[in-house]
PDB file of C-alpha atoms and ligand atoms in Angstrom:
ATOM      1  CA  MET A   1      11.400  -4.618  38.131  1.00  0.00           C
ATOM      2  CA  ALA A   2      13.542  -2.287  35.946  1.00  0.00           C
ATOM      3  CA  ASP A   3      13.381   1.394  36.928  1.00  0.00           C
ATOM      4  CA  LYS A   4      11.002   3.376  34.739  1.00  0.00           C
ATOM      5  CA  HIS A   5      12.698   5.825  32.388  1.00  0.00           C
ATOM      6  CA  TRP A   6      11.277   9.332  32.128  1.00  0.00           C
ATOM      7  CA  ILE A   7      12.095  12.151  29.709  1.00  0.00           C
ATOM      8  CA  VAL A   8      11.735  15.724  30.941  1.00  0.00           C
ATOM      9  CA  GLU A   9      10.384  18.618  28.929  1.00  0.00           C
ATOM     10  CA  SER A  10      12.544  21.531  30.082  1.00  0.00           C
ATOM     11  CA  LEU A  11      10.842  24.320  28.094  1.00  0.00           C
ATOM     12  CA  PHE A  12       9.306  25.958  31.183  1.00  0.00           C
ATOM     13  CA  GLU A  13      12.098  25.400  33.711  1.00  0.00           C
ATOM     14  CA  SER A  14      12.476  29.182  33.906  1.00  0.00           C
ATOM     15  CA  VAL A  15       9.044  29.379  35.580  1.00  0.00           C
ATOM     16  CA  GLY A  16       9.922  26.521  37.900  1.00  0.00           C
ATOM     17  CA  MET A  17       8.101  23.811  35.987  1.00  0.00           C
ATOM     18  CA  ARG A  18       9.078  20.493  34.351  1.00  0.00           C
ATOM     19  CA  THR A  19       6.858  17.939  32.620  1.00  0.00           C
ATOM     20  CA  SER A  20       7.988  14.304  32.545  1.00  0.00           C
ATOM     21  CA  TYR A  21       6.888  11.574  30.143  1.00  0.00           C
ATOM     22  CA  GLU A  22       7.400   7.863  30.798  1.00  0.00           C
ATOM     23  CA  VAL A  23       9.465   6.234  28.069  1.00  0.00           C
ATOM     24  CA  GLU A  24       8.466   2.818  26.715  1.00  0.00           C
ATOM     25  CA  ARG A  25      11.262   2.951  24.076  1.00  0.00           C
ATOM     26  CA  VAL A  26      13.643   5.542  22.670  1.00  0.00           C
ATOM     27  CA  LEU A  27      13.268   5.222  18.901  1.00  0.00           C
ATOM     28  CA  HIS A  28      15.863   7.786  17.846  1.00  0.00           C
ATOM     29  CA  GLU A  29      18.135  10.301  19.548  1.00  0.00           C
ATOM     30  CA  THR A  30      20.743  12.535  17.952  1.00  0.00           C
ATOM     31  CA  ARG A  31      22.256  15.998  17.921  1.00  0.00           C
ATOM     32  CA  THR A  32      21.693  17.415  14.432  1.00  0.00           C
ATOM     33  CA  ALA A  33      23.574  20.348  12.920  1.00  0.00           C
ATOM     34  CA  HIS A  34      20.938  22.619  14.519  1.00  0.00           C
ATOM     35  CA  GLN A  35      19.365  20.991  17.582  1.00  0.00           C
ATOM     36  CA  HIS A  36      18.976  17.990  19.930  1.00  0.00           C
ATOM     37  CA  LEU A  37      16.350  15.544  18.634  1.00  0.00           C
ATOM     38  CA  VAL A  38      14.771  12.656  20.518  1.00  0.00           C
ATOM     39  CA  LEU A  39      11.867  10.460  19.469  1.00  0.00           C
ATOM     40  CA  PHE A  40      10.408   8.069  22.013  1.00  0.00           C
ATOM     41  CA  GLU A  41       7.297   6.030  22.624  1.00  0.00           C
ATOM     42  CA  ASN A  42       4.920   6.871  25.488  1.00  0.00           C
ATOM     43  CA  LYS A  43       2.087   4.466  26.373  1.00  0.00           C
ATOM     44  CA  PHE A  44      -0.596   7.191  26.163  1.00  0.00           C
ATOM     45  CA  PHE A  45       0.711   9.728  23.588  1.00  0.00           C
ATOM     46  CA  GLY A  46       2.376   7.184  21.275  1.00  0.00           C
ATOM     47  CA  LYS A  47       5.371   8.564  19.354  1.00  0.00           C
ATOM     48  CA  MET A  48       6.641  11.829  20.838  1.00  0.00           C
ATOM     49  CA  LEU A  49       9.196  14.100  19.134  1.00  0.00           C
ATOM     50  CA  MET A  50      11.192  16.604  21.206  1.00  0.00           C
ATOM     51  CA  LEU A  51      13.575  19.210  19.834  1.00  0.00           C
ATOM     52  CA  ASP A  52      15.886  20.951  22.347  1.00  0.00           C
ATOM     53  CA  GLY A  53      13.763  19.722  25.261  1.00  0.00           C
ATOM     54  CA  ALA A  54      10.407  20.914  23.847  1.00  0.00           C
ATOM     55  CA  VAL A  55       7.586  18.643  22.648  1.00  0.00           C
ATOM     56  CA  GLN A  56       6.965  19.214  18.936  1.00  0.00           C
ATOM     57  CA  ILE A  57       4.471  16.546  17.979  1.00  0.00           C
ATOM     58  CA  THR A  58       2.863  13.383  19.360  1.00  0.00           C
ATOM     59  CA  SER A  59       0.856  10.725  17.529  1.00  0.00           C
ATOM     60  CA  ARG A  60      -2.068  11.234  19.927  1.00  0.00           C
ATOM     61  CA  ASP A  61      -2.720  14.992  19.765  1.00  0.00           C
ATOM     62  CA  ALA A  62      -0.958  16.165  16.573  1.00  0.00           C
ATOM     63  CA  TYR A  63      -4.285  16.674  14.771  1.00  0.00           C
ATOM     64  CA  VAL A  64      -5.250  19.704  16.911  1.00  0.00           C
ATOM     65  CA  TYR A  65      -2.294  21.875  15.922  1.00  0.00           C
ATOM     66  CA  GLN A  66      -2.058  20.563  12.353  1.00  0.00           C
ATOM     67  CA  GLU A  67      -5.700  21.256  11.508  1.00  0.00           C
ATOM     68  CA  MET A  68      -5.792  24.697  13.139  1.00  0.00           C
ATOM     69  CA  MET A  69      -2.520  25.846  11.534  1.00  0.00           C
ATOM     70  CA  SER A  70      -3.653  24.764   8.052  1.00  0.00           C
ATOM     71  CA  HIS A  71      -7.448  24.884   7.594  1.00  0.00           C
ATOM     72  CA  VAL A  72      -8.069  28.222   9.367  1.00  0.00           C
ATOM     73  CA  PRO A  73      -5.902  30.371   7.044  1.00  0.00           C
ATOM     74  CA  LEU A  74      -6.853  28.370   3.922  1.00  0.00           C
ATOM     75  CA  PHE A  75     -10.614  28.621   4.515  1.00  0.00           C
ATOM     76  CA  ALA A  76     -10.323  32.240   5.657  1.00  0.00           C
ATOM     77  CA  HIS A  77      -8.554  33.057   2.371  1.00  0.00           C
ATOM     78  CA  GLY A  78     -10.924  30.896   0.307  1.00  0.00           C
ATOM     79  CA  ARG A  79      -8.954  30.671  -2.955  1.00  0.00           C
ATOM     80  CA  ALA A  80      -5.353  29.981  -2.005  1.00  0.00           C
ATOM     81  CA  ARG A  81      -3.169  28.586  -4.811  1.00  0.00           C
ATOM     82  CA  GLU A  82       0.396  29.221  -3.652  1.00  0.00           C
ATOM     83  CA  VAL A  83       1.256  28.194  -0.057  1.00  0.00           C
ATOM     84  CA  LEU A  84       4.511  28.438   1.907  1.00  0.00           C
ATOM     85  CA  ILE A  85       5.332  26.546   5.115  1.00  0.00           C
ATOM     86  CA  VAL A  86       8.362  27.784   7.085  1.00  0.00           C
ATOM     87  CA  GLY A  87       9.697  25.006   9.299  1.00  0.00           C
ATOM     88  CA  GLY A  88       7.209  22.152   9.401  1.00  0.00           C
ATOM     89  CA  GLY A  89       9.942  19.464   9.435  1.00  0.00           C
ATOM     90  CA  ASP A  90       7.669  16.524  10.253  1.00  0.00           C
ATOM     91  CA  CYS A  91       5.428  17.377   7.229  1.00  0.00           C
ATOM     92  CA  ALA A  92       2.291  17.006   9.352  1.00  0.00           C
ATOM     93  CA  ILE A  93       0.976  20.403   8.306  1.00  0.00           C
ATOM     94  CA  ALA A  94       1.957  19.828   4.665  1.00  0.00           C
ATOM     95  CA  GLU A  95      -0.218  16.704   4.644  1.00  0.00           C
ATOM     96  CA  GLU A  96      -3.213  18.770   5.833  1.00  0.00           C
ATOM     97  CA  VAL A  97      -2.633  21.630   3.370  1.00  0.00           C
ATOM     98  CA  LEU A  98      -2.516  19.172   0.455  1.00  0.00           C
ATOM     99  CA  LYS A  99      -6.094  18.077   1.324  1.00  0.00           C
ATOM    100  CA  HIS A 100      -7.145  21.415  -0.257  1.00  0.00           C
ATOM    101  CA  ARG A 101      -7.579  20.713  -3.972  1.00  0.00           C
ATOM    102  CA  SER A 102      -7.436  24.461  -4.736  1.00  0.00           C
ATOM    103  CA  VAL A 103      -3.778  24.533  -3.704  1.00  0.00           C
ATOM    104  CA  ARG A 104      -1.603  24.432  -6.844  1.00  0.00           C
ATOM    105  CA  ARG A 105       1.837  24.524  -5.205  1.00  0.00           C
ATOM    106  CA  LEU A 106       3.071  23.989  -1.646  1.00  0.00           C
ATOM    107  CA  THR A 107       6.655  24.863  -0.711  1.00  0.00           C
ATOM    108  CA  GLN A 108       8.123  23.900   2.666  1.00  0.00           C
ATOM    109  CA  VAL A 109      11.369  25.588   3.765  1.00  0.00           C
ATOM    110  CA  GLU A 110      12.929  23.607   6.603  1.00  0.00           C
ATOM    111  CA  ILE A 111      16.378  24.418   8.038  1.00  0.00           C
ATOM    112  CA  ASP A 112      17.211  20.928   9.308  1.00  0.00           C
ATOM    113  CA  ALA A 113      17.487  18.151   6.689  1.00  0.00           C
ATOM    114  CA  ALA A 114      17.935  15.645   9.506  1.00  0.00           C
ATOM    115  CA  VAL A 115      14.408  16.350  10.810  1.00  0.00           C
ATOM    116  CA  VAL A 116      12.903  15.657   7.366  1.00  0.00           C
ATOM    117  CA  GLU A 117      14.929  12.459   6.850  1.00  0.00           C
ATOM    118  CA  PHE A 118      14.061  11.270  10.315  1.00  0.00           C
ATOM    119  CA  ALA A 119      10.364  12.082   9.702  1.00  0.00           C
ATOM    120  CA  LYS A 120      10.435   9.976   6.516  1.00  0.00           C
ATOM    121  CA  GLU A 121      11.469   7.028   8.670  1.00  0.00           C
ATOM    122  CA  HIS A 122       9.325   7.635  11.753  1.00  0.00           C
ATOM    123  CA  PHE A 123       6.301   9.675  10.569  1.00  0.00           C
ATOM    124  CA  PRO A 124       5.465   8.081   7.166  1.00  0.00           C
ATOM    125  CA  GLU A 125       1.785   8.867   7.832  1.00  0.00           C
ATOM    126  CA  PHE A 126       2.703  12.518   7.106  1.00  0.00           C
ATOM    127  CA  THR A 127       5.736  12.343   4.829  1.00  0.00           C
ATOM    128  CA  LYS A 128       4.502   9.645   2.412  1.00  0.00           C
ATOM    129  CA  PRO A 129       1.363  11.499   1.209  1.00  0.00           C
ATOM    130  CA  ALA A 130       3.283  14.796   1.138  1.00  0.00           C
ATOM    131  CA  PHE A 131       6.286  13.628  -0.895  1.00  0.00           C
ATOM    132  CA  ALA A 132       4.033  11.571  -3.187  1.00  0.00           C
ATOM    133  CA  ASP A 133       2.133  14.752  -4.140  1.00  0.00           C
ATOM    134  CA  PRO A 134       3.565  16.550  -7.237  1.00  0.00           C
ATOM    135  CA  ARG A 135       2.377  19.901  -5.831  1.00  0.00           C
ATOM    136  CA  PHE A 136       4.775  19.577  -2.858  1.00  0.00           C
ATOM    137  CA  GLU A 137       8.428  20.635  -2.683  1.00  0.00           C
ATOM    138  CA  CYS A 138      10.688  20.679   0.369  1.00  0.00           C
ATOM    139  CA  VAL A 139      13.582  23.149   0.357  1.00  0.00           C
ATOM    140  CA  ILE A 140      16.320  22.823   2.987  1.00  0.00           C
ATOM    141  CA  GLY A 141      17.289  26.305   4.155  1.00  0.00           C
ATOM    142  CA  ASP A 142      16.709  29.074   6.678  1.00  0.00           C
ATOM    143  CA  GLY A 143      13.177  30.425   6.377  1.00  0.00           C
ATOM    144  CA  ALA A 144      14.378  33.919   7.220  1.00  0.00           C
ATOM    145  CA  ASP A 145      16.710  33.949   4.192  1.00  0.00           C
ATOM    146  CA  TYR A 146      14.050  32.427   1.941  1.00  0.00           C
ATOM    147  CA  VAL A 147      11.376  35.069   2.598  1.00  0.00           C
ATOM    148  CA  ALA A 148      13.981  37.831   2.234  1.00  0.00           C
ATOM    149  CA  GLU A 149      15.183  36.565  -1.172  1.00  0.00           C
ATOM    150  CA  THR A 150      12.415  34.686  -3.039  1.00  0.00           C
ATOM    151  CA  ASP A 151      10.661  36.344  -5.979  1.00  0.00           C
ATOM    152  CA  ARG A 152       7.625  34.102  -5.536  1.00  0.00           C
ATOM    153  CA  ARG A 153       4.393  35.366  -3.983  1.00  0.00           C
ATOM    154  CA  PHE A 154       2.177  33.314  -1.663  1.00  0.00           C
ATOM    155  CA  ASP A 155      -1.522  33.448  -0.765  1.00  0.00           C
ATOM    156  CA  VAL A 156      -0.903  31.782   2.597  1.00  0.00           C
ATOM    157  CA  ILE A 157       2.281  31.573   4.703  1.00  0.00           C
ATOM    158  CA  ILE A 158       2.270  29.123   7.646  1.00  0.00           C
ATOM    159  CA  VAL A 159       5.155  29.435  10.136  1.00  0.00           C
ATOM    160  CA  ASP A 160       5.369  26.047  11.855  1.00  0.00           C
ATOM    161  CA  SER A 161       8.516  26.786  13.796  1.00  0.00           C
ATOM    162  CA  THR A 162      10.143  25.716  17.029  1.00  0.00           C
ATOM    163  CA  ASP A 163      10.031  28.175  19.928  1.00  0.00           C
ATOM    164  CA  PRO A 164      12.159  31.385  19.822  1.00  0.00           C
ATOM    165  CA  GLN A 165      15.348  29.549  20.758  1.00  0.00           C
ATOM    166  CA  GLY A 166      18.173  28.144  18.638  1.00  0.00           C
ATOM    167  CA  PRO A 167      17.427  28.222  14.879  1.00  0.00           C
ATOM    168  CA  GLY A 168      13.812  29.296  15.570  1.00  0.00           C
ATOM    169  CA  ALA A 169      14.718  32.606  17.227  1.00  0.00           C
ATOM    170  CA  LEU A 170      15.036  34.396  13.878  1.00  0.00           C
ATOM    171  CA  LEU A 171      11.457  33.466  12.999  1.00  0.00           C
ATOM    172  CA  PHE A 172      10.055  35.788  15.682  1.00  0.00           C
ATOM    173  CA  THR A 173      11.838  38.944  14.494  1.00  0.00           C
ATOM    174  CA  ARG A 174      10.503  42.065  12.747  1.00  0.00           C
ATOM    175  CA  GLU A 175      12.865  41.371   9.824  1.00  0.00           C
ATOM    176  CA  PHE A 176      11.435  37.904   9.299  1.00  0.00           C
ATOM    177  CA  TYR A 177       7.813  39.114   9.484  1.00  0.00           C
ATOM    178  CA  ALA A 178       8.658  41.946   7.076  1.00  0.00           C
ATOM    179  CA  GLY A 179      10.106  39.303   4.754  1.00  0.00           C
ATOM    180  CA  CYS A 180       6.846  37.339   5.017  1.00  0.00           C
ATOM    181  CA  LYS A 181       4.858  40.499   4.244  1.00  0.00           C
ATOM    182  CA  ARG A 182       7.113  41.115   1.216  1.00  0.00           C
ATOM    183  CA  CYS A 183       6.339  37.730  -0.345  1.00  0.00           C
ATOM    184  CA  LEU A 184       2.627  37.640   0.471  1.00  0.00           C
ATOM    185  CA  ALA A 185       0.386  38.123  -2.565  1.00  0.00           C
ATOM    186  CA  LYS A 186      -2.377  40.776  -2.397  1.00  0.00           C
ATOM    187  CA  GLY A 187      -4.991  39.679   0.156  1.00  0.00           C
ATOM    188  CA  GLY A 188      -2.620  37.017   1.513  1.00  0.00           C
ATOM    189  CA  VAL A 189      -2.543  35.780   5.105  1.00  0.00           C
ATOM    190  CA  LEU A 190       0.265  34.888   7.517  1.00  0.00           C
ATOM    191  CA  VAL A 191      -0.196  32.505  10.481  1.00  0.00           C
ATOM    192  CA  THR A 192       2.468  31.778  13.101  1.00  0.00           C
ATOM    193  CA  GLN A 193       3.048  29.265  15.884  1.00  0.00           C
ATOM    194  CA  ASN A 194       3.039  31.628  18.885  1.00  0.00           C
ATOM    195  CA  GLY A 195       3.346  29.509  21.964  1.00  0.00           C
ATOM    196  CA  VAL A 196       1.164  29.187  25.031  1.00  0.00           C
ATOM    197  CA  PRO A 197       0.349  32.704  26.323  1.00  0.00           C
ATOM    198  CA  PHE A 198      -0.069  31.576  29.931  1.00  0.00           C
ATOM    199  CA  PHE A 199       3.680  30.794  30.024  1.00  0.00           C
ATOM    200  CA  GLN A 200       4.967  32.559  26.905  1.00  0.00           C
ATOM    201  CA  ALA A 201       3.146  35.926  27.064  1.00  0.00           C
ATOM    202  CA  ASP A 202       6.150  37.993  25.889  1.00  0.00           C
ATOM    203  CA  GLU A 203       6.381  35.952  22.685  1.00  0.00           C
ATOM    204  CA  LEU A 204       2.804  36.806  21.735  1.00  0.00           C
ATOM    205  CA  VAL A 205       3.082  40.474  22.747  1.00  0.00           C
ATOM    206  CA  SER A 206       6.249  40.845  20.673  1.00  0.00           C
ATOM    207  CA  SER A 207       4.936  39.100  17.533  1.00  0.00           C
ATOM    208  CA  LEU A 208       1.639  40.982  17.556  1.00  0.00           C
ATOM    209  CA  ALA A 209       3.461  44.304  17.992  1.00  0.00           C
ATOM    210  CA  HIS A 210       5.445  43.500  14.835  1.00  0.00           C
ATOM    211  CA  PHE A 211       2.246  42.513  13.030  1.00  0.00           C
ATOM    212  CA  ARG A 212       0.517  45.789  13.956  1.00  0.00           C
ATOM    213  CA  ALA A 213       3.438  47.720  12.464  1.00  0.00           C
ATOM    214  CA  LEU A 214       3.423  45.692   9.230  1.00  0.00           C
ATOM    215  CA  PHE A 215      -0.187  44.665   8.487  1.00  0.00           C
ATOM    216  CA  ALA A 216      -3.610  46.351   8.292  1.00  0.00           C
ATOM    217  CA  ASP A 217      -5.161  43.600  10.416  1.00  0.00           C
ATOM    218  CA  SER A 218      -3.639  41.298  13.036  1.00  0.00           C
ATOM    219  CA  THR A 219      -4.726  39.170  15.960  1.00  0.00           C
ATOM    220  CA  CYS A 220      -4.365  35.578  17.110  1.00  0.00           C
ATOM    221  CA  TYR A 221      -6.694  32.613  17.439  1.00  0.00           C
ATOM    222  CA  VAL A 222      -6.450  29.764  19.918  1.00  0.00           C
ATOM    223  CA  ALA A 223      -6.443  25.984  20.158  1.00  0.00           C
ATOM    224  CA  ALA A 224      -5.969  23.544  23.046  1.00  0.00           C
ATOM    225  CA  VAL A 225      -3.079  21.157  22.313  1.00  0.00           C
ATOM    226  CA  PRO A 226      -2.794  18.707  25.259  1.00  0.00           C
ATOM    227  CA  THR A 227       1.013  18.399  25.113  1.00  0.00           C
ATOM    228  CA  TYR A 228       1.623  22.119  24.645  1.00  0.00           C
ATOM    229  CA  ILE A 229       1.250  22.517  28.397  1.00  0.00           C
ATOM    230  CA  GLY A 230      -0.371  25.672  29.792  1.00  0.00           C
ATOM    231  CA  GLY A 231      -3.887  25.819  28.422  1.00  0.00           C
ATOM    232  CA  LEU A 232      -4.653  27.496  25.093  1.00  0.00           C
ATOM    233  CA  MET A 233      -1.905  27.959  22.503  1.00  0.00           C
ATOM    234  CA  ALA A 234      -1.946  31.116  20.374  1.00  0.00           C
ATOM    235  CA  ILE A 235      -1.628  31.167  16.593  1.00  0.00           C
ATOM    236  CA  GLY A 236      -0.768  34.586  15.165  1.00  0.00           C
ATOM    237  CA  PHE A 237      -2.925  35.823  12.221  1.00  0.00           C
ATOM    238  CA  ALA A 238      -2.006  38.806  10.020  1.00  0.00           C
ATOM    239  CA  SER A 239      -3.266  40.170   6.700  1.00  0.00           C
ATOM    240  CA  ASP A 240      -3.979  43.433   4.882  1.00  0.00           C
ATOM    241  CA  ASP A 241      -7.475  42.104   4.122  1.00  0.00           C
ATOM    242  CA  LYS A 242      -9.545  42.916   7.203  1.00  0.00           C
ATOM    243  CA  ARG A 243     -12.421  40.676   6.061  1.00  0.00           C
ATOM    244  CA  LEU A 244     -10.551  37.363   6.273  1.00  0.00           C
ATOM    245  CA  ARG A 245     -10.754  36.709   9.999  1.00  0.00           C
ATOM    246  CA  ARG A 246     -14.368  37.856  10.016  1.00  0.00           C
ATOM    247  CA  THR A 247     -15.465  35.270   7.444  1.00  0.00           C
ATOM    248  CA  SER A 248     -18.805  33.800   8.571  1.00  0.00           C
ATOM    249  CA  ALA A 249     -19.255  30.150   9.591  1.00  0.00           C
ATOM    250  CA  ARG A 250     -21.768  29.801   6.735  1.00  0.00           C
ATOM    251  CA  THR A 251     -19.189  30.920   4.142  1.00  0.00           C
ATOM    252  CA  ILE A 252     -16.500  28.681   5.671  1.00  0.00           C
ATOM    253  CA  ALA A 253     -18.924  25.728   5.686  1.00  0.00           C
ATOM    254  CA  GLU A 254     -19.682  26.353   1.998  1.00  0.00           C
ATOM    255  CA  ARG A 255     -15.950  26.478   1.186  1.00  0.00           C
ATOM    256  CA  TYR A 256     -15.446  23.250   3.195  1.00  0.00           C
ATOM    257  CA  ARG A 257     -18.275  21.585   1.241  1.00  0.00           C
ATOM    258  CA  ARG A 258     -16.658  22.665  -2.072  1.00  0.00           C
ATOM    259  CA  ALA A 259     -13.305  21.349  -0.785  1.00  0.00           C
ATOM    260  CA  GLY A 260     -14.890  17.897  -0.464  1.00  0.00           C
ATOM    261  CA  ARG A 261     -15.546  17.900   3.306  1.00  0.00           C
ATOM    262  CA  PHE A 262     -12.358  15.911   4.018  1.00  0.00           C
ATOM    263  CA  ALA A 263     -12.236  14.338   7.485  1.00  0.00           C
ATOM    264  CA  THR A 264     -11.144  16.466  10.432  1.00  0.00           C
ATOM    265  CA  HIS A 265     -10.854  15.592  14.138  1.00  0.00           C
ATOM    266  CA  TYR A 266     -10.698  19.044  15.752  1.00  0.00           C
ATOM    267  CA  TRP A 267     -11.405  21.776  13.163  1.00  0.00           C
ATOM    268  CA  THR A 268     -14.973  22.684  12.176  1.00  0.00           C
ATOM    269  CA  PRO A 269     -16.350  25.799  10.386  1.00  0.00           C
ATOM    270  CA  GLN A 270     -18.013  26.936  13.638  1.00  0.00           C
ATOM    271  CA  LEU A 271     -14.854  26.302  15.678  1.00  0.00           C
ATOM    272  CA  GLN A 272     -12.854  28.415  13.213  1.00  0.00           C
ATOM    273  CA  VAL A 273     -15.062  31.406  13.987  1.00  0.00           C
ATOM    274  CA  GLY A 274     -15.045  30.659  17.736  1.00  0.00           C
ATOM    275  CA  ALA A 275     -11.242  30.367  17.849  1.00  0.00           C
ATOM    276  CA  PHE A 276     -10.948  34.133  17.285  1.00  0.00           C
ATOM    277  CA  ALA A 277     -13.057  34.840  20.406  1.00  0.00           C
ATOM    278  CA  LEU A 278     -10.166  35.251  22.844  1.00  0.00           C
ATOM    279  CA  PRO A 279     -10.102  34.968  26.626  1.00  0.00           C
ATOM    280  CA  ARG A 280      -9.633  38.509  28.026  1.00  0.00           C
ATOM    281  CA  PHE A 281      -5.999  38.019  29.178  1.00  0.00           C
ATOM    282  CA  ILE A 282      -4.990  36.743  25.710  1.00  0.00           C
ATOM    283  CA  ALA A 283      -6.953  39.529  23.962  1.00  0.00           C
ATOM    284  CA  GLU A 284      -5.125  42.078  26.117  1.00  0.00           C
ATOM    285  CA  LEU A 285      -1.739  40.503  25.331  1.00  0.00           C
ATOM    286  CA  ALA A 286      -2.631  40.476  21.627  1.00  0.00           C
ATOM    287  CA  ALA A 287      -3.488  44.183  21.927  1.00  0.00           C
ATOM    288  CA  GLY A 288      -0.066  44.865  23.391  1.00  0.00           C
ATOM    289  CA  LYS A 289      -0.882  44.981  27.117  1.00  0.00           C
ATOM    290  CA  THR A 290       2.095  43.247  28.794  1.00  0.00           C
ATOM    291  CA  ALA A 291       1.521  40.469  31.349  1.00  0.00           C
TER     292      ALA A 291
HETATM  293  N1  LIG B   1       4.662  22.096  16.077  1.00  0.00           N
HETATM  294  C1  LIG B   1       5.905  22.312  16.588  1.00  0.00           C
HETATM  295  C2  LIG B   1       5.872  23.364  17.670  1.00  0.00           C
HETATM  296  O1  LIG B   1       4.855  24.078  17.754  1.00  0.00           O
HETATM  297  O2  LIG B   1       6.742  23.428  18.481  1.00  0.00           O
HETATM  298  C3  LIG B   1       6.887  22.654  15.524  1.00  0.00           C
HETATM  299  C4  LIG B   1       7.028  21.582  14.621  1.00  0.00           C
HETATM  300  S1  LIG B   1       8.273  21.627  13.434  1.00  0.00           S
HETATM  301  C5  LIG B   1       9.079  20.232  13.963  1.00  0.00           C
HETATM  302  C6  LIG B   1       9.394  22.930  13.743  1.00  0.00           C
HETATM  303  C7  LIG B   1      10.492  22.963  12.701  1.00  0.00           C
HETATM  304  O3  LIG B   1      11.009  24.294  12.531  1.00  0.00           O
HETATM  305  C8  LIG B   1      11.721  22.096  13.064  1.00  0.00           C
HETATM  306  O4  LIG B   1      11.795  21.026  12.164  1.00  0.00           O
HETATM  307  C9  LIG B   1      12.913  23.058  12.934  1.00  0.00           C
HETATM  308  O5  LIG B   1      14.051  22.451  12.390  1.00  0.00           O
HETATM  309  C10 LIG B   1      12.330  24.137  12.022  1.00  0.00           C
HETATM  310  N2  LIG B   1      13.022  25.424  12.074  1.00  0.00           N
HETATM  311  C11 LIG B   1      13.508  26.057  13.173  1.00  0.00           C
HETATM  312  N3  LIG B   1      14.098  27.214  12.813  1.00  0.00           N
HETATM  313  C12 LIG B   1      13.989  27.322  11.457  1.00  0.00           C
HETATM  314  C13 LIG B   1      14.391  28.305  10.493  1.00  0.00           C
HETATM  315  N4  LIG B   1      15.050  29.415  10.879  1.00  0.00           N
HETATM  316  N5  LIG B   1      14.077  28.109   9.191  1.00  0.00           N
HETATM  317  C14 LIG B   1      13.407  26.993   8.802  1.00  0.00           C
HETATM  318  N6  LIG B   1      13.007  25.999   9.670  1.00  0.00           N
HETATM  319  C15 LIG B   1      13.290  26.181  10.967  1.00  0.00           C
END
């Protein structure tokens, strides 16, 4: 019997940990202008995309991250028209955002054209509905430059980036967050992929420290993504409108009803409120207490 082939996630090698996934088939592997990309099939998780040795998305658990990165800020804001996604290559979050009829225009700024082209071939479930929607535009470029230069203003900015390595490192800097603040409309909200605090505490401490310096209100909320190993992942949340993260479940449920109650698999109005109730160690990290 042929030897089984395993692919290793090397993201947490620095803490002495590796996660291996059995490979049924490698569907695509390449080194793009910005990063190493491999897509393979696993018998449990289905299609799995890794960039620079870190799992980005799998067919089996993508819905957790997608729904929490998109519906939480949009229902907290309640009347978002202009939305920006920084990163987001696979268009999974774009597909969720476009379920909100109130959204008039969605712009995605992705640095790596190869990731978008590859997603068109291998993740049509996300790219087809997104690119078929006249409200959607995908700009190839560095998100850090875009937020520093654009004259547009956004109600919601979603940073669906890789981890702070390679091209993604810039997206965790004070300059980048200040650029996001600059192009947020009044009462706008910023959410950011902020890793798994159990292993990536410094990332959260650093981002939230920047947020406290730039915004009137900042915190994070949490979600459990099975292939983002290490327990709860943190999603940064920042705004000058202190009411947004305190929006009641009743108000969110009413907004969800008006939005047509589209199907979700993880997100609910009650879960949105609960996601801001942080375990003590994450709350302390978010408040700046180092690990
Ligand atoms: N959900 C995934 C995660 O949490 O790890 C991220 C998904 S998405 C694939 C991340 C995208 O961010 C990639 O397509 C990558 O090319 C893009 N990206 C990284 N750095 C960027 C930058 N500076 N500007 C714009 N996009 C960037």
